[in-house]
Each structure stands twice: as structure tokens, then as C-alpha cells.
């Protein structure tokens, strides 16, 4: 082993001289891992930026998906890339989805029995597209006799934070509660940038909240 004074001594290992302390050492190691920020996908480089009118501008954008294992929330971050490769953060999707306006948020859904898409906010709760949604409610949430907790669950999916920590998972980092967003963790999902037929630039990425954003 390296001497204690060695500059090369690793700082991220946990020696177990006493087997009875193994559980504590493992808990400490896993706790350290959970506080980290991870990138679970390759970055995407857009060859050009676009202004509000869809006009191409000079420079590159780099998109990076990340996830936080201590809260299972994520982020899609756009960086400006200078000619020397330097990256400067331009925007964060997590920041834009900290407390979304549920009434105006556009979320659509479909399933194999009804292939046409429909806005989740206007979907009848008895529709077959919601047949797999649980009827049972968390003990702290009052159920509707006809639809169970589908109303509350739909609102939660749309970004309503009313029931977080009161029956539904809180979408916030345990190690840093200032990091809070309704965007799910992004793992093994590469962002894709494109331009539509009207010249509008956009970026898409799939997250573990069950959505393609």
C-alpha cells in the first residue's frame, strides 16, 4: 500500500480492517456515489445555432444529458462551443421545468389500441390509454371512487408538485435540495437535434419519466 503521505494515495477507497464495519464502509461508498452527477449518454453537437425566426447563426451548440442518482432527476444542458473548444452553458432544461405551468404544458400520449395522439391534460380518465395506470392510491392520498388516483397521477406526470413527498416521489436531489425539476433522469439516451420543415430548430431526448422531450 502507498504511504499515508504519498500524493498518489487514492482518496476514494474504504479500507475494512474490521469486518464488522463492512456495512458502514459500503454505505459510505454508495452514499458518495449517489451524490455525484453522471452523464449517461453521448453528447450531441449541433452544427449551427438558430434564432427565434429559425435563421441559422454562427457557432456550435453541444447538448449533454445528465442524471442525478440521489433524486433520479435529470437535465439536458446546452453549451455554446467556442472555436477553441471551450464550452459555456447556455441553458438548462431542468431549470425550465422546475415548476412548469401544468395547464399550458404540452404532453401527448397514445397506446397500441388507439394510435392517435391526444393531450394528456384533456384525456378522459376512463380512456383505454390509461388502462395500465394504477387505481390504488398511496395511503396519504384520497382516492376517487371511480378513478382511484388517476387524477392526481396525471397532474403529477404533467408537473404538478402538490403531492410530492405526500404519496408521490419528491423530484429533488437528496444531497442538494436546491436542484429540483420534473425532468426525469436521462440515461443511455443521446440528444438529437434537427430542424423542421418551417426552419425551426429543436432538440429531443428520451428520459426515464416515460417521455420523449
Tab-separated table of C-alpha atoms in Angstrom:
chain	number	residue	atom	x	y	z
A	1	UNK	CA	0.000	0.000	0.000
A	2	UNK	CA	1.035	3.609	-0.534
A	3	UNK	CA	2.412	5.595	2.349
A	4	UNK	CA	-0.089	7.871	4.047
A	5	UNK	CA	1.917	10.896	2.998
A	6	UNK	CA	2.035	9.917	-0.660
A	7	UNK	CA	0.411	12.395	-3.058
A	8	UNK	CA	-0.704	9.397	-5.114
A	9	UNK	CA	-2.728	7.837	-2.328
A	10	UNK	CA	-6.299	7.328	-3.555
A	11	UNK	CA	-8.976	9.178	-1.616
A	12	UNK	CA	-11.975	7.166	-2.761
A	13	UNK	CA	-11.371	3.746	-1.222
A	14	UNK	CA	-12.658	2.447	2.106
A	15	UNK	CA	-10.334	0.016	3.942
A	16	UNK	CA	-12.020	-2.614	6.085
A	17	UNK	CA	-9.671	-3.692	8.850
A	18	UNK	CA	-12.612	-4.750	10.980
A	19	UNK	CA	-15.170	-6.987	9.169
A	20	UNK	CA	-17.891	-5.727	11.497
A	21	UNK	CA	-17.539	-2.289	9.870
A	22	UNK	CA	-18.018	-3.584	6.328
A	23	UNK	CA	-21.662	-2.480	6.132
A	24	UNK	CA	-20.787	1.034	7.284
A	25	UNK	CA	-17.949	1.308	4.776
A	26	UNK	CA	-20.153	0.100	1.917
A	27	UNK	CA	-22.865	2.564	2.919
A	28	UNK	CA	-20.295	5.360	2.923
A	29	UNK	CA	-19.042	4.356	-0.539
A	30	UNK	CA	-22.543	4.148	-2.021
A	31	UNK	CA	-23.501	7.431	-0.375
A	32	UNK	CA	-20.535	9.126	-2.002
A	33	UNK	CA	-21.520	7.746	-5.415
A	34	UNK	CA	-25.146	8.869	-5.084
A	35	UNK	CA	-24.078	12.495	-4.594
A	36	UNK	CA	-22.311	12.649	-7.941
A	37	UNK	CA	-23.605	13.940	-11.250
A	38	UNK	CA	-23.366	11.456	-14.118
A	39	UNK	CA	-23.650	11.665	-17.852
A	40	UNK	CA	-25.333	8.522	-19.114
A	41	UNK	CA	-25.333	9.377	-22.814
A	42	UNK	CA	-23.100	10.656	-25.574
A	43	UNK	CA	-23.140	14.372	-26.305
A	44	UNK	CA	-24.710	15.747	-29.473
A	45	UNK	CA	-23.094	18.577	-31.410
A	46	UNK	CA	-25.333	20.824	-33.500
A	47	UNK	CA	-23.523	22.408	-36.434
A	48	UNK	CA	-25.353	25.703	-36.081
A	49	UNK	CA	-27.486	27.737	-33.718
A	50	UNK	CA	-30.846	29.211	-34.705
A	51	UNK	CA	-32.504	32.428	-33.658
A	52	UNK	CA	-36.189	32.948	-32.796
A	53	UNK	CA	-37.036	33.183	-36.505
A	54	UNK	CA	-35.323	29.909	-37.321
A	55	UNK	CA	-32.382	31.583	-39.034
A	56	UNK	CA	-29.026	29.850	-38.724
A	57	UNK	CA	-26.346	31.722	-36.794
A	58	UNK	CA	-22.647	31.109	-36.354
A	59	UNK	CA	-21.248	28.818	-33.679
A	60	UNK	CA	-21.889	25.357	-32.329
A	61	UNK	CA	-24.167	24.023	-29.628
A	62	UNK	CA	-23.300	20.946	-27.601
A	63	UNK	CA	-26.155	19.079	-25.885
A	64	UNK	CA	-25.483	16.850	-22.896
A	65	UNK	CA	-27.928	14.674	-20.947
A	66	UNK	CA	-27.220	14.047	-17.249
A	67	UNK	CA	-28.794	12.321	-14.273
A	68	UNK	CA	-28.604	12.652	-10.510
A	69	UNK	CA	-28.858	9.255	-8.751
A	70	UNK	CA	-29.674	10.806	-5.379
A	71	UNK	CA	-33.015	12.002	-6.683
A	72	UNK	CA	-33.421	10.243	-10.041
A	73	UNK	CA	-33.979	13.504	-11.818
A	74	UNK	CA	-32.080	14.700	-14.867
A	75	UNK	CA	-31.150	17.583	-17.077
A	76	UNK	CA	-30.467	18.403	-20.702
A	77	UNK	CA	-27.858	21.136	-20.883
A	78	UNK	CA	-26.943	23.183	-23.951
A	79	UNK	CA	-23.464	24.649	-24.201
A	80	UNK	CA	-22.041	27.212	-26.584
A	81	UNK	CA	-18.832	25.844	-28.088
A	82	UNK	CA	-16.144	28.381	-28.964
A	83	UNK	CA	-13.651	27.872	-31.790
A	84	UNK	CA	-11.050	26.702	-29.255
A	85	UNK	CA	-13.432	24.064	-27.921
A	86	UNK	CA	-14.320	25.945	-24.727
A	87	UNK	CA	-17.865	25.229	-23.517
A	88	UNK	CA	-20.116	27.835	-21.890
A	89	UNK	CA	-23.511	26.851	-20.507
A	90	UNK	CA	-26.346	28.435	-22.483
A	91	UNK	CA	-29.468	26.890	-20.993
A	92	UNK	CA	-30.747	24.024	-18.861
A	93	UNK	CA	-33.966	22.116	-19.479
A	94	UNK	CA	-34.150	21.285	-15.756
A	95	UNK	CA	-34.233	24.991	-14.951
A	96	UNK	CA	-37.111	25.464	-17.374
A	97	UNK	CA	-39.007	22.553	-15.800
A	98	UNK	CA	-38.518	23.373	-12.123
A	99	UNK	CA	-42.176	24.344	-11.705
A	100	UNK	CA	-43.867	24.090	-15.109
A	101	UNK	CA	-47.248	25.654	-15.827
A	102	UNK	CA	-49.315	22.488	-15.863
A	103	UNK	CA	-52.320	23.985	-17.660
A	104	UNK	CA	-50.269	25.056	-20.681
A	105	UNK	CA	-47.703	22.251	-20.778
A	106	UNK	CA	-47.996	20.145	-23.931
A	107	UNK	CA	-47.831	16.410	-23.127
A	108	UNK	CA	-49.389	13.917	-25.553
A	109	UNK	CA	-49.895	10.169	-25.254
A	110	UNK	CA	-51.091	7.124	-27.198
A	111	UNK	CA	-51.106	3.330	-26.974
A	112	UNK	CA	-51.373	0.348	-29.296
A	113	UNK	CA	-55.182	0.259	-29.207
A	114	UNK	CA	-55.600	3.929	-30.077
A	115	UNK	CA	-52.708	5.119	-32.174
A	116	UNK	CA	-53.833	8.734	-32.490
A	117	UNK	CA	-52.185	11.067	-30.018
A	118	UNK	CA	-54.155	13.125	-27.526
A	119	UNK	CA	-53.243	15.748	-24.961
A	120	UNK	CA	-52.815	14.065	-21.584
A	121	UNK	CA	-54.453	17.017	-19.833
A	122	UNK	CA	-57.716	16.533	-21.758
A	123	UNK	CA	-57.805	12.720	-21.771
A	124	UNK	CA	-60.850	11.108	-20.151
A	125	UNK	CA	-59.657	9.118	-17.159
A	126	UNK	CA	-61.638	6.061	-18.327
A	127	UNK	CA	-59.859	6.047	-21.703
A	128	UNK	CA	-58.070	2.782	-22.550
A	129	UNK	CA	-54.822	4.686	-22.941
A	130	UNK	CA	-54.778	4.980	-19.158
A	131	UNK	CA	-55.850	1.377	-18.507
A	132	UNK	CA	-52.434	0.457	-17.135
A	133	UNK	CA	-52.398	3.308	-14.635
A	134	UNK	CA	-52.820	2.127	-11.051
A	135	UNK	CA	-56.193	2.566	-9.383
A	136	UNK	CA	-54.814	2.141	-5.874
A	137	UNK	CA	-53.622	5.272	-4.127
A	138	UNK	CA	-50.837	5.967	-1.665
A	139	UNK	CA	-52.196	5.909	1.857
A	140	UNK	CA	-51.790	9.672	2.192
A	141	UNK	CA	-53.815	10.488	-0.947
A	142	UNK	CA	-57.614	10.342	-1.021
A	143	UNK	CA	-58.925	8.121	-3.820
A	144	UNK	CA	-61.802	8.916	-6.141
A	145	UNK	CA	-64.400	6.078	-6.066
A	146	UNK	CA	-64.480	5.835	-9.870
A	147	UNK	CA	-60.925	6.529	-10.978
A	148	UNK	CA	-58.774	5.964	-7.920
A	149	UNK	CA	-55.764	8.267	-8.025
A	150	UNK	CA	-55.618	8.771	-11.783
A	151	UNK	CA	-56.382	12.485	-11.445
A	152	UNK	CA	-53.532	13.058	-9.003
A	153	UNK	CA	-51.188	10.840	-11.008
A	154	UNK	CA	-51.968	12.689	-14.225
A	155	UNK	CA	-51.284	16.012	-12.549
A	156	UNK	CA	-48.011	14.624	-11.176
A	157	UNK	CA	-46.924	13.478	-14.653
A	158	UNK	CA	-47.792	16.909	-16.057
A	159	UNK	CA	-45.521	18.511	-13.491
A	160	UNK	CA	-47.867	19.404	-10.633
A	161	UNK	CA	-45.758	19.238	-7.470
A	162	UNK	CA	-48.644	19.288	-4.981
A	163	UNK	CA	-48.354	15.636	-3.962
A	164	UNK	CA	-44.570	15.314	-3.944
A	165	UNK	CA	-43.477	13.907	-0.623
A	166	UNK	CA	-47.115	13.220	0.233
A	167	UNK	CA	-47.680	9.944	-1.559
A	168	UNK	CA	-45.584	10.550	-4.664
A	169	UNK	CA	-41.814	10.716	-5.044
A	170	UNK	CA	-40.211	14.095	-4.480
A	171	UNK	CA	-38.315	15.178	-7.593
A	172	UNK	CA	-35.359	16.770	-5.851
A	173	UNK	CA	-31.745	15.873	-5.096
A	174	UNK	CA	-31.234	14.493	-1.608
A	175	UNK	CA	-27.737	15.974	-1.327
A	176	UNK	CA	-28.689	19.396	-2.711
A	177	UNK	CA	-32.359	20.327	-2.393
A	178	UNK	CA	-31.830	23.442	-4.500
A	179	UNK	CA	-31.620	21.107	-7.528
A	180	UNK	CA	-35.251	20.287	-8.222
A	181	UNK	CA	-37.001	19.585	-11.527
A	182	UNK	CA	-39.769	17.437	-13.001
A	183	UNK	CA	-37.435	16.279	-15.790
A	184	UNK	CA	-36.641	12.580	-15.404
A	185	UNK	CA	-33.151	11.111	-15.375
A	186	UNK	CA	-31.505	10.766	-18.787
A	187	UNK	CA	-29.562	7.511	-19.109
A	188	UNK	CA	-28.372	5.846	-22.339
A	189	UNK	CA	-30.352	8.368	-24.372
A	190	UNK	CA	-28.485	10.561	-26.833
A	191	UNK	CA	-29.968	14.003	-27.571
A	192	UNK	CA	-30.951	14.534	-31.207
A	193	UNK	CA	-31.011	17.983	-32.805
A	194	UNK	CA	-32.854	18.785	-36.028
A	195	UNK	CA	-34.707	21.460	-37.983
A	196	UNK	CA	-38.365	21.057	-39.001
A	197	UNK	CA	-39.942	21.933	-42.352
A	198	UNK	CA	-40.516	25.507	-41.208
A	199	UNK	CA	-36.875	26.047	-40.323
A	200	UNK	CA	-37.401	25.803	-36.567
A	201	UNK	CA	-34.534	24.168	-34.699
A	202	UNK	CA	-35.291	21.730	-31.885
A	203	UNK	CA	-33.628	19.064	-29.762
A	204	UNK	CA	-35.202	15.825	-28.494
A	205	UNK	CA	-34.171	13.383	-25.773
A	206	UNK	CA	-35.843	10.465	-24.000
A	207	UNK	CA	-35.881	10.386	-20.211
A	208	UNK	CA	-36.881	7.859	-17.576
A	209	UNK	CA	-40.035	9.786	-16.737
A	210	UNK	CA	-41.639	7.932	-19.655
A	211	UNK	CA	-41.429	10.842	-22.064
A	212	UNK	CA	-39.561	11.989	-25.130
A	213	UNK	CA	-38.940	15.696	-24.522
